[in-house]
Short mmCIF file of C-alpha atoms in Angstrom, two decimals:
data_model
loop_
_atom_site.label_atom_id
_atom_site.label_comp_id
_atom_site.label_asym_id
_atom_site.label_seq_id
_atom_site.Cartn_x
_atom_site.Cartn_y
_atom_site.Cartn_z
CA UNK A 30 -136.47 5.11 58.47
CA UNK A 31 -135.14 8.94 58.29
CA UNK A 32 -135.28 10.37 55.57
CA UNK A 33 -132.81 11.27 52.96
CA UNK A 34 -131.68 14.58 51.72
CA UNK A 35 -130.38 14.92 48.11
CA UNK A 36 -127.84 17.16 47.14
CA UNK A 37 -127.33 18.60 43.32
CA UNK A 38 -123.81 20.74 43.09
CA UNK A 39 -122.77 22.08 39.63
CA UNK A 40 -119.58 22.70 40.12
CA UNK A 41 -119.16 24.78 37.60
CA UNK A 42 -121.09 25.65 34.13
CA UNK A 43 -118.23 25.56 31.77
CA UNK A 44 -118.35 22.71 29.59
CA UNK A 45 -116.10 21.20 27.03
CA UNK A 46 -119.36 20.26 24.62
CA UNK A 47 -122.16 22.24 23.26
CA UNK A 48 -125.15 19.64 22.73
CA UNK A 49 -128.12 19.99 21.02
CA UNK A 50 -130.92 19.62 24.08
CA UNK A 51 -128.55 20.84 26.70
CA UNK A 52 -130.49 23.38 29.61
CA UNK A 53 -126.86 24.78 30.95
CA UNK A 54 -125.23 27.94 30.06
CA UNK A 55 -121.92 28.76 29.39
CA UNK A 56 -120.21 31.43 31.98
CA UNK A 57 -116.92 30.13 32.91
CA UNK A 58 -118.31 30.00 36.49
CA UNK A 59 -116.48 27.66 38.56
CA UNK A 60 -116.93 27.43 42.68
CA UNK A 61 -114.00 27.87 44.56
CA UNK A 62 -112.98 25.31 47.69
CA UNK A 63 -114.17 28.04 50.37
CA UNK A 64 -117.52 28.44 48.45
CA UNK A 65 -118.19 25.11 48.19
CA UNK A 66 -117.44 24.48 51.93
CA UNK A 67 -119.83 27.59 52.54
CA UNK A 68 -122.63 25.79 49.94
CA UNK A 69 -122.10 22.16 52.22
CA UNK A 70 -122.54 23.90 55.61
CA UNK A 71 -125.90 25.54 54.63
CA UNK A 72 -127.09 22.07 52.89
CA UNK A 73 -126.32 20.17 55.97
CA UNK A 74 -128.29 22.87 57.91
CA UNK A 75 -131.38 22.60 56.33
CA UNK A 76 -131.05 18.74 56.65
CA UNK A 77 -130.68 19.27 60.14
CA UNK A 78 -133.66 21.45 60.07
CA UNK A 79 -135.69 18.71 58.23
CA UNK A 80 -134.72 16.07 60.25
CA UNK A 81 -133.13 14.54 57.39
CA UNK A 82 -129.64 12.62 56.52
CA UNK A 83 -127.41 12.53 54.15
CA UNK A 84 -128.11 10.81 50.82
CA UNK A 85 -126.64 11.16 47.36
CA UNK A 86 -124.92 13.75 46.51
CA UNK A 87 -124.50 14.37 42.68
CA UNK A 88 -121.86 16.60 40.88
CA UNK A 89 -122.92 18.28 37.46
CA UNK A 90 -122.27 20.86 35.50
CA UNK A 91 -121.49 22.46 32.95
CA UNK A 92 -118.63 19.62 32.96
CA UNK A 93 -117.81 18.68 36.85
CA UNK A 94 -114.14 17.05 35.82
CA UNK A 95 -113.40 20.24 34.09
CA UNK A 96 -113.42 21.39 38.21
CA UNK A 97 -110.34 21.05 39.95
CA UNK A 98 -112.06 20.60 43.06
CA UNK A 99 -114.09 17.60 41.98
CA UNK A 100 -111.88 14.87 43.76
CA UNK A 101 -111.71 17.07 47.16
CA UNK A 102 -115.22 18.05 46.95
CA UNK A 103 -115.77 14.29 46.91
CA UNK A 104 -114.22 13.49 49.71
CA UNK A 105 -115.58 16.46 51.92
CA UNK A 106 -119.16 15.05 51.16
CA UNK A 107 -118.17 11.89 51.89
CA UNK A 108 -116.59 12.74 55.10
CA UNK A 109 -119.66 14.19 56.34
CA UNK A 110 -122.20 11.16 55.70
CA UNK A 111 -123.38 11.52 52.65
CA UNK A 112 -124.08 7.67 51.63
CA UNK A 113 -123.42 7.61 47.72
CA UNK A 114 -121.68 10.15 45.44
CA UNK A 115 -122.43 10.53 42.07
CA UNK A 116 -121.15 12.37 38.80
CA UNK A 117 -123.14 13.88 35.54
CA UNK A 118 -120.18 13.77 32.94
CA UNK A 119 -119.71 13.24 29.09
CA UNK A 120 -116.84 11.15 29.62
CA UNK A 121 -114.79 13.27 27.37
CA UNK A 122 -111.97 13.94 30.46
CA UNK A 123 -112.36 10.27 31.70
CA UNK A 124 -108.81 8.85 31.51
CA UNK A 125 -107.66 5.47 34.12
CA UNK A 126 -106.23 7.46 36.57
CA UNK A 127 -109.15 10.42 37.18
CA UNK A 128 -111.68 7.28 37.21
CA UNK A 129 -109.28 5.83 39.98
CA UNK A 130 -109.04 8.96 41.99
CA UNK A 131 -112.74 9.57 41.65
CA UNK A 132 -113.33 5.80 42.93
CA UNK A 133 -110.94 6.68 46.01
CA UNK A 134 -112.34 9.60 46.72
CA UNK A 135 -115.66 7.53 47.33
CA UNK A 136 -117.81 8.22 44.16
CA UNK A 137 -120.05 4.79 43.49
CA UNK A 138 -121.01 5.48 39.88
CA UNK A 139 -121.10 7.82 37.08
CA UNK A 140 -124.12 9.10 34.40
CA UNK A 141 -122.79 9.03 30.83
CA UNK A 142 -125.20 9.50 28.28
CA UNK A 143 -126.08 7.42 25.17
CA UNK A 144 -128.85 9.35 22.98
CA UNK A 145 -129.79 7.29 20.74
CA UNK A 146 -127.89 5.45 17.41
CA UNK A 147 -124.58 6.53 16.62
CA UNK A 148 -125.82 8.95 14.51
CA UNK A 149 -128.30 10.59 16.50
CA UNK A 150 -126.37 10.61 19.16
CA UNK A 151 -123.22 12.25 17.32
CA UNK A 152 -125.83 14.50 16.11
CA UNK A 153 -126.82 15.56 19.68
CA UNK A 154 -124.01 15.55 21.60
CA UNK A 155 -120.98 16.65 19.04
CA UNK A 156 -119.92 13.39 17.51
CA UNK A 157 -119.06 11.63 20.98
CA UNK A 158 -120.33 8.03 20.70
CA UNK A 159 -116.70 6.59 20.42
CA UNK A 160 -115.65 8.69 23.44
CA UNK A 161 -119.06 7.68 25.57
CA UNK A 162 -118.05 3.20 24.98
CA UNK A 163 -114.35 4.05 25.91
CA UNK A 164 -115.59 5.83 28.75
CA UNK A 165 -117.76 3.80 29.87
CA UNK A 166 -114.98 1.05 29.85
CA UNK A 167 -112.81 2.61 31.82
CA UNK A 168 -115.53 3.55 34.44
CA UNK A 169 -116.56 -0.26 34.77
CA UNK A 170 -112.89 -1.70 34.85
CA UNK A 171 -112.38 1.05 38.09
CA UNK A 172 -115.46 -0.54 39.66
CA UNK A 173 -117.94 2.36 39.01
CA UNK A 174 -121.27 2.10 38.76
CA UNK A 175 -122.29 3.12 35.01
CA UNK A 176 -124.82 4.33 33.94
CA UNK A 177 -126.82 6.23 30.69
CA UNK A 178 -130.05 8.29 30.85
CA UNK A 179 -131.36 9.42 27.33
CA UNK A 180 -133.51 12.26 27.25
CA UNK A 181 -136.18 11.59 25.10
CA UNK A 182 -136.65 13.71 22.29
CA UNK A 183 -138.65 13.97 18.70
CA UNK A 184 -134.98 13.42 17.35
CA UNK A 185 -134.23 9.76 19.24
CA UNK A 186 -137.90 8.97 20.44
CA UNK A 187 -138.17 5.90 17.87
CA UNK A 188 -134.96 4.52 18.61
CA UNK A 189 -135.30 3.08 21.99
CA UNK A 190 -134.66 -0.35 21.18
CA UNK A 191 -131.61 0.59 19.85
CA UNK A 192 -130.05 2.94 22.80
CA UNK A 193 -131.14 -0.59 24.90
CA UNK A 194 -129.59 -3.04 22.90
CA UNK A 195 -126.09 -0.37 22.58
CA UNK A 196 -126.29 0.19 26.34
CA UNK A 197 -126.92 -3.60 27.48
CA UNK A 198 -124.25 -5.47 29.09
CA UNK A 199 -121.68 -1.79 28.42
CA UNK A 200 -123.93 -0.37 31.50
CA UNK A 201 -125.68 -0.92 34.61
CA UNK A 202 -128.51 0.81 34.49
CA UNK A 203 -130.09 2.91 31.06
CA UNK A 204 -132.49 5.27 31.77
CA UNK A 205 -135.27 7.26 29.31
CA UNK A 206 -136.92 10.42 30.91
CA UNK A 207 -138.49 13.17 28.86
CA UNK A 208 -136.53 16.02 27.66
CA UNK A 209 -137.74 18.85 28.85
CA UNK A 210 -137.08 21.79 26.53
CA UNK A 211 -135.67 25.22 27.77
CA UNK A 212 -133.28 27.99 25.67
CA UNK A 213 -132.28 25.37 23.24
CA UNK A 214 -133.45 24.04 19.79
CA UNK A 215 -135.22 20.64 20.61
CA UNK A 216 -138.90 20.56 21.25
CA UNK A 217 -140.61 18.83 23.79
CA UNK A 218 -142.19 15.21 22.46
CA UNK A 219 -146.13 15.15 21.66
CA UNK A 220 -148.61 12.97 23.11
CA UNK A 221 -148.72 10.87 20.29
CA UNK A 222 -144.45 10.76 20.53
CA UNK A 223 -144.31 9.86 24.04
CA UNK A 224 -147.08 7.37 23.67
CA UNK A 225 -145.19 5.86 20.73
CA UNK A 226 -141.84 5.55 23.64
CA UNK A 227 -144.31 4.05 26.25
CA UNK A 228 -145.17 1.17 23.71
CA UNK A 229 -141.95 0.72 23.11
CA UNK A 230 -140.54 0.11 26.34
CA UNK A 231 -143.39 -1.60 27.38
CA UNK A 232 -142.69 -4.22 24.30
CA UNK A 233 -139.31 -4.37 25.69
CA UNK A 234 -140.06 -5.63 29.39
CA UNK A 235 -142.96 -7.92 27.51
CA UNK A 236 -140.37 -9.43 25.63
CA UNK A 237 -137.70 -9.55 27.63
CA UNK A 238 -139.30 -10.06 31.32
CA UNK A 239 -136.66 -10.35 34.55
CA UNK A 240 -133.94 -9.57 32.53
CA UNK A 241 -134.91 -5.80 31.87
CA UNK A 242 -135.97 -5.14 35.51
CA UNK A 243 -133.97 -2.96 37.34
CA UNK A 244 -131.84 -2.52 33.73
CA UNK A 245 -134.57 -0.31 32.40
CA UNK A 246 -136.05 2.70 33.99
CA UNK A 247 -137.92 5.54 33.47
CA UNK A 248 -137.05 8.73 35.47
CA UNK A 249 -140.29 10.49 35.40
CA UNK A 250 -142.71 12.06 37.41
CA UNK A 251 -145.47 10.28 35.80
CA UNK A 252 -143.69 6.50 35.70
CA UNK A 253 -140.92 6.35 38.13
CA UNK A 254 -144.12 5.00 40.50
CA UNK A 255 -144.69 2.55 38.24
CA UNK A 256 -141.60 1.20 36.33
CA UNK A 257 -138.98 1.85 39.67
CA UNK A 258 -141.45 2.06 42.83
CA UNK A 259 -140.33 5.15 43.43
CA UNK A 260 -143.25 7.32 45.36
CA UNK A 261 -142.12 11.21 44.92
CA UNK A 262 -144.02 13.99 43.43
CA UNK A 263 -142.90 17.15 41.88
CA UNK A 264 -140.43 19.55 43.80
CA UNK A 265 -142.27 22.01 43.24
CA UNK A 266 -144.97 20.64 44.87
CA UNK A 267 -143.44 20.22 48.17
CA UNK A 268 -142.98 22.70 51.24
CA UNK A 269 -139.75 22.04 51.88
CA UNK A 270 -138.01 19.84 49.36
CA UNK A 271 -135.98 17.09 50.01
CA UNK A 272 -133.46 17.90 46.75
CA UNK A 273 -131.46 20.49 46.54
CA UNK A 274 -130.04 21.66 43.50
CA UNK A 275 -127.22 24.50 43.49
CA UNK A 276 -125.37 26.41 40.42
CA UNK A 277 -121.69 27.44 40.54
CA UNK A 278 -122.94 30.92 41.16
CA UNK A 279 -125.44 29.91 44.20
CA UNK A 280 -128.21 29.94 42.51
CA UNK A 281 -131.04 27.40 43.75
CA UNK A 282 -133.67 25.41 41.72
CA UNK A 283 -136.37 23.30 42.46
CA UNK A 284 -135.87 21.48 39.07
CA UNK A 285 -132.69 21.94 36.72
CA UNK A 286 -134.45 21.48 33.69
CA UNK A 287 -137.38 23.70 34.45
CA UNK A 288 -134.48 26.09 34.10
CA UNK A 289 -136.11 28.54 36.81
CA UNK A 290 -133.75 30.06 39.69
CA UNK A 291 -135.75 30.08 42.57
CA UNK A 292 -132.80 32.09 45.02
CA UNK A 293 -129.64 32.54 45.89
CA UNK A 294 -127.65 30.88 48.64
CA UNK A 295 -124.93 33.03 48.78
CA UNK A 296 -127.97 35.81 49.27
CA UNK A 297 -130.21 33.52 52.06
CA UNK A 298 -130.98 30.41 53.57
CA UNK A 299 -132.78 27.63 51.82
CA UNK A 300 -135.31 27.63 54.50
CA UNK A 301 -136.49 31.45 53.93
CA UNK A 302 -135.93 30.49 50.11
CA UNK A 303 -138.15 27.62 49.96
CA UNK A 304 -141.04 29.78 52.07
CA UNK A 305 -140.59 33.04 50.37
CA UNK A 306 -140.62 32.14 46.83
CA UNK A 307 -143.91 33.56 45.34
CA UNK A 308 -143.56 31.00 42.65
CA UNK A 309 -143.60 28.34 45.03
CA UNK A 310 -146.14 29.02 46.99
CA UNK A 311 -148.25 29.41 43.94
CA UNK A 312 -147.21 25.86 42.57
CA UNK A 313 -148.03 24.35 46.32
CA UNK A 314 -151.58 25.23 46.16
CA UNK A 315 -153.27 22.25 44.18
CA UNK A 316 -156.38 24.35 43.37
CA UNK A 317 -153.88 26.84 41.50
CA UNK A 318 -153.26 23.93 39.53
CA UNK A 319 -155.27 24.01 35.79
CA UNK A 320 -156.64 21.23 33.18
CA UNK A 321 -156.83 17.88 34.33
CA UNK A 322 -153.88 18.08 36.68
CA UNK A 323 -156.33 20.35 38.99
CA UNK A 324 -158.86 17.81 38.94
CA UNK A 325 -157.41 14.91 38.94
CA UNK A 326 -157.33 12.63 42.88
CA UNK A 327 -153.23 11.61 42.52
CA UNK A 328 -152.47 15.54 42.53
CA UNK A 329 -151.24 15.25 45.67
CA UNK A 330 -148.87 12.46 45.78
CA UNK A 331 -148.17 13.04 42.11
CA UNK A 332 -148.69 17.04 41.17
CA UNK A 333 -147.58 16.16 37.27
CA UNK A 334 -143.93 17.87 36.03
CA UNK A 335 -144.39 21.42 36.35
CA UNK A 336 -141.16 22.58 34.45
CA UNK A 337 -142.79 20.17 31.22
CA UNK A 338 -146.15 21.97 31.33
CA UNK A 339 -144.28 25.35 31.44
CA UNK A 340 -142.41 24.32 28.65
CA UNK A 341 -145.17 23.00 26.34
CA UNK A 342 -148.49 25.58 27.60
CA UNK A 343 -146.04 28.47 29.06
CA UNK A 344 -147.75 28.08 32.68
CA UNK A 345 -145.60 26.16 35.55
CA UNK A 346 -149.82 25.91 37.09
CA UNK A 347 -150.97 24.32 33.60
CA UNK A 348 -151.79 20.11 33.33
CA UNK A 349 -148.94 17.96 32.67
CA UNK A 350 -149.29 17.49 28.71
CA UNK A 351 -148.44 14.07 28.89
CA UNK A 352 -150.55 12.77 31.66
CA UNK A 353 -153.10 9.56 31.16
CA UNK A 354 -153.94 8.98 34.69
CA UNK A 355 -157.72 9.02 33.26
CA UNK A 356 -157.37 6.91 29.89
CA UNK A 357 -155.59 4.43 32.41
CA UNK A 358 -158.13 5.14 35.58
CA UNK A 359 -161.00 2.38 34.41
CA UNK A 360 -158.43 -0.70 33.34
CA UNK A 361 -156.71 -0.38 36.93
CA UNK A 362 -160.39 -0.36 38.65
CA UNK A 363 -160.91 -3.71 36.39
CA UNK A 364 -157.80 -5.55 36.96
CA UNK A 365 -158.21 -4.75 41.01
CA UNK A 366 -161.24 -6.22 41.19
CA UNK A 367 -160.03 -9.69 39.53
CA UNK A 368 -156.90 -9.36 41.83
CA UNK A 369 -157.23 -7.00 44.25
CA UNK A 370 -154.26 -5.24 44.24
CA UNK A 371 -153.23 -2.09 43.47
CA UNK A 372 -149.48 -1.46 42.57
CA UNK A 373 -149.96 -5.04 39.77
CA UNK A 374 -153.08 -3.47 38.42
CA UNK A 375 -151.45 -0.60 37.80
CA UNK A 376 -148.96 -2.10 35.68
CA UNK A 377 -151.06 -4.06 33.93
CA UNK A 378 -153.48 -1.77 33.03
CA UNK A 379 -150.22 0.23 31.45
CA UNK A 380 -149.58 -3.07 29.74
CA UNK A 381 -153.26 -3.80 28.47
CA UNK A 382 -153.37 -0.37 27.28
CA UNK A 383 -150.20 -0.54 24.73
CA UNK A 384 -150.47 -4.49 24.48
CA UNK A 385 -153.82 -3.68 21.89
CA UNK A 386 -152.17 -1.07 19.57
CA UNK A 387 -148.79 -3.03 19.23
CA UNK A 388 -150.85 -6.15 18.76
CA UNK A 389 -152.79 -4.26 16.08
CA UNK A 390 -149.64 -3.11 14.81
CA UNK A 391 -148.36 -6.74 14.52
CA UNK A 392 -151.63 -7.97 13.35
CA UNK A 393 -151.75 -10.47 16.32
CA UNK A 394 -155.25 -11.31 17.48
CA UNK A 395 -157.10 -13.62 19.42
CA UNK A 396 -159.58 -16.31 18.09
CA UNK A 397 -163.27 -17.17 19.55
CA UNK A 398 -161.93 -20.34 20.35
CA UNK A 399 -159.06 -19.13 22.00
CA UNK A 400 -161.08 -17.09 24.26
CA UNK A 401 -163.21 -20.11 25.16
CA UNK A 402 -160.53 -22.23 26.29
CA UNK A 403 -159.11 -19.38 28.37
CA UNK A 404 -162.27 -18.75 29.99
CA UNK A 405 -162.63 -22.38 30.54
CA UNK A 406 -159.10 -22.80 32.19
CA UNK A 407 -160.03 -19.35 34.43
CA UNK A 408 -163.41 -20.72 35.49
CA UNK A 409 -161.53 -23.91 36.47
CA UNK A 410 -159.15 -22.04 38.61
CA UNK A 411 -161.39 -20.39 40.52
CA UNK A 412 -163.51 -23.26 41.15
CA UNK A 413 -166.62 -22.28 39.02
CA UNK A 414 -168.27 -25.24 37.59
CA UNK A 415 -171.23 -23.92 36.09
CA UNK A 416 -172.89 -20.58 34.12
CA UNK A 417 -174.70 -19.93 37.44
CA UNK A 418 -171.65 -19.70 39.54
CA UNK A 419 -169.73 -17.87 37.33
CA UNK A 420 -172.33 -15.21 37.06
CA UNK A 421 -172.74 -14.90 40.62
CA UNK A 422 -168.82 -14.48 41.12
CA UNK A 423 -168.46 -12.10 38.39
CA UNK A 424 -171.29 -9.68 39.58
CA UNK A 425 -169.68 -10.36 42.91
CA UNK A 426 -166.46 -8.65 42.05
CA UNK A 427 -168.60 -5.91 39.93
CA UNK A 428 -167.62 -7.15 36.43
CA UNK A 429 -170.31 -7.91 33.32
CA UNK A 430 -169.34 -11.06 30.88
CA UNK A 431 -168.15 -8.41 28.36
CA UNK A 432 -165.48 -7.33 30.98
CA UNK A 433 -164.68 -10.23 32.11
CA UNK A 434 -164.23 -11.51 28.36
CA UNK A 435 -162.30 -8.72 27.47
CA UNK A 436 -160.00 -8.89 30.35
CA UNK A 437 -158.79 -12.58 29.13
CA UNK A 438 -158.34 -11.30 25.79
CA UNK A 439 -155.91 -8.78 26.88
CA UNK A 440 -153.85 -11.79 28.83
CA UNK A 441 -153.72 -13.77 25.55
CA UNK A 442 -152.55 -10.98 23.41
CA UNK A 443 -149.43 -10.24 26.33
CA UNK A 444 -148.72 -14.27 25.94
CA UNK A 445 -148.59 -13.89 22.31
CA UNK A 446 -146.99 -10.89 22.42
CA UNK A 447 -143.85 -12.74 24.19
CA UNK A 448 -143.49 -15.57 21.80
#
């Protein structure tokens, strides 16, 4: 299957809002219909030079229906392939007749954002929660796609049950991803903070099962492997990217929110941007890469967020702060060897390691006798009817009795977990 080029177009960076954790800047830049047809030919050259086709194309902002070109900027990427079109909007401008134009233009869906409680999110984004439902309503009864991304932050990072259970059955999709700080006032989450959001979305799909999959995501380099099954590493990572992200004054990034301008477009082509960028060649190299993310084996398919550990250690070549492929390294190797899969173990060994400290939390725990009759039902299963042959299998598939105990333990706390 070919692969598919992204496409990122702010329109313009004039918005109609000023919230608390937003990366844009206000100019009053907007790109004219000539530019933009200027921008589109050199995008659909470097596809052409990548062997690529057309994918998404997303328009952002600033505000994009602030543009008056949005609806005929639309249609142009439409009319030259490009398979789904969305929009980046705070639903502000969203009346019944732009979300019909928009719709027969041939954009799919729409991102309006939901940041937390009503008064968080008024908080963040300028006392706009009434204005993001009615949106959102209108979107949906035009046959849009809708959908919310909350960027995680030390302001809303304990109120993700809350942004799910406000978003659920209003949206299609709700999405958490880690804010990213950059010339405004919100840090970055800690370890501990970002941990505390892990456990609570992984609660959420424990307690809630089919129903959240596919509703839930995480947009992260870190997760998106493991929550979506999506395989990409960090932009900055690759030789020639497959996203392209473009300001209303030509300007080209890598990553938005890393907030670094990596060239010009209206100055050169992406191709000589993409190999003359000192920056970029330096972020390539994964022995220029520092802490654990330069030792760790996933740096290549993975490669950590680089505009995060600039944020938090000042150094686009410094580890990921958030990383825990190594706390998570030795409960993968255990559940593989039970099952021997990869891509299951993974999640699970997510699972068992949050399923313990919300357990704790709850003061749920597992009796001896419990654990006997789950052993008991596992031997069964597997067809070991005595001591002997269990010990044989186990030190077959490289696991002692304390493993192997403590591996059942961790099913029976899930199972409790979902009552």
């Amino acid at each position: 299957m070919a692969r598919q080029l992204s496409f990122q177009i702010h329109l313009t960076d004039d918005c109609n809002l000023g919230c608390l954790h937003c990366y844009g800047k206000k100019g009053g830049m907007y790109l004219g219909s000539d530019e933009f047809d200027y921008i589109l030919d050199n995008v659909l050259d470097y596809m052409t030079s990548l062997g690529a086709v057309p994918g998404k194309v997303v328009f952002c902002g600033g505000e994009p229906t602030l543009s008056p070109i949005l609806v005929e900027s639309i249609s142009k990427c439409v009319n030259v392939g490009f398979r789904r079109v969305s929009i980046l909007s705070n639903g502000l401008l969203i009346t019944n007749e732009l979300a019909g134009n928009l719709v027969r233009a041939g954009c799919e869906e729409i991102q309006i954002c939901l940041e937390g409680t009503r008064d968080t999110h008024n908080e963040i984004r300028n006392g706009t929660w009434n204005a993001v439902l009615k949106a959102w309503d209108i979107c949906r009864s035009n046959g849009m796609m809708v959908k919310s991304q909350t960027s995680v932050n030390p302001l809303n990072y304990r109120e993700i049950e809350e942004i799910i259970r406000n978003c659920r059955g209003r949206v299609h999709r709700t999405m958490f991803l880690r804010h990213i700080p950059h010339q405004n006032g919100l840090a970055a989450l800690t370890r501990s903070q970002w941990t505390e959001v892990l456990e609570r979305l992984i609660h959420c799909y424990m307690n809630y099962g089919k129903r959240y999959e596919g509703f839930v995501l995480i947009r992260d380099i870190l997760w998106s492997r493991l929550f979506c099954d999506i395989p990409y590493n960090c932009g900055f990572r690759q030789e020639k990217p497959l996203g392209v992200i473009i300001e209303s004054n030509g300007d080209v990034h890598i990553c938005r929110r890393a907030g670094v301008v990596v060239g010009n477009i209206f100055a050169m082509g992406l191709d000589e941007i993409y190999r003359e960028n000192s920056l970029l060649q330096q972020c390539r190299k994964g022995e220029n890469l520092g802490g654990r993310c330069g030792t760790c084996s996933r740096s290549a398919s993975c490669g950590g967020c680089r505009g995060m550990a600039l944020a938090v250690n000042g150094d686009f070549c410094a580890e990921d702060p958030h990383c825990m492929a190594e706390e998570l390294h030795e409960p993968v190797g255990e559940h593989s060897r039970l099952n021997g899969d990869f891509i299951p173990a993974l999640w699970e060994a997510v699972n068992d390691r949050f399923v313990a400290r919300i357990a704790e939390k709850k003061g749920i725990g597992i009796s001896a006798e419990e654990l006997q009759q789950a052993a008991d039902a596992f031997r069964m299963a597997h067809g070991l009817y005595g001591s002997e042959e269990t010990a044989t299998w186990l030190k077959a598939n490289g696991m002692t009795i304390a493993e192997f105990e403590a591996y059942l333990e961790k099913i029976l706390l899930r199972q409790k977990m979902r009552c």
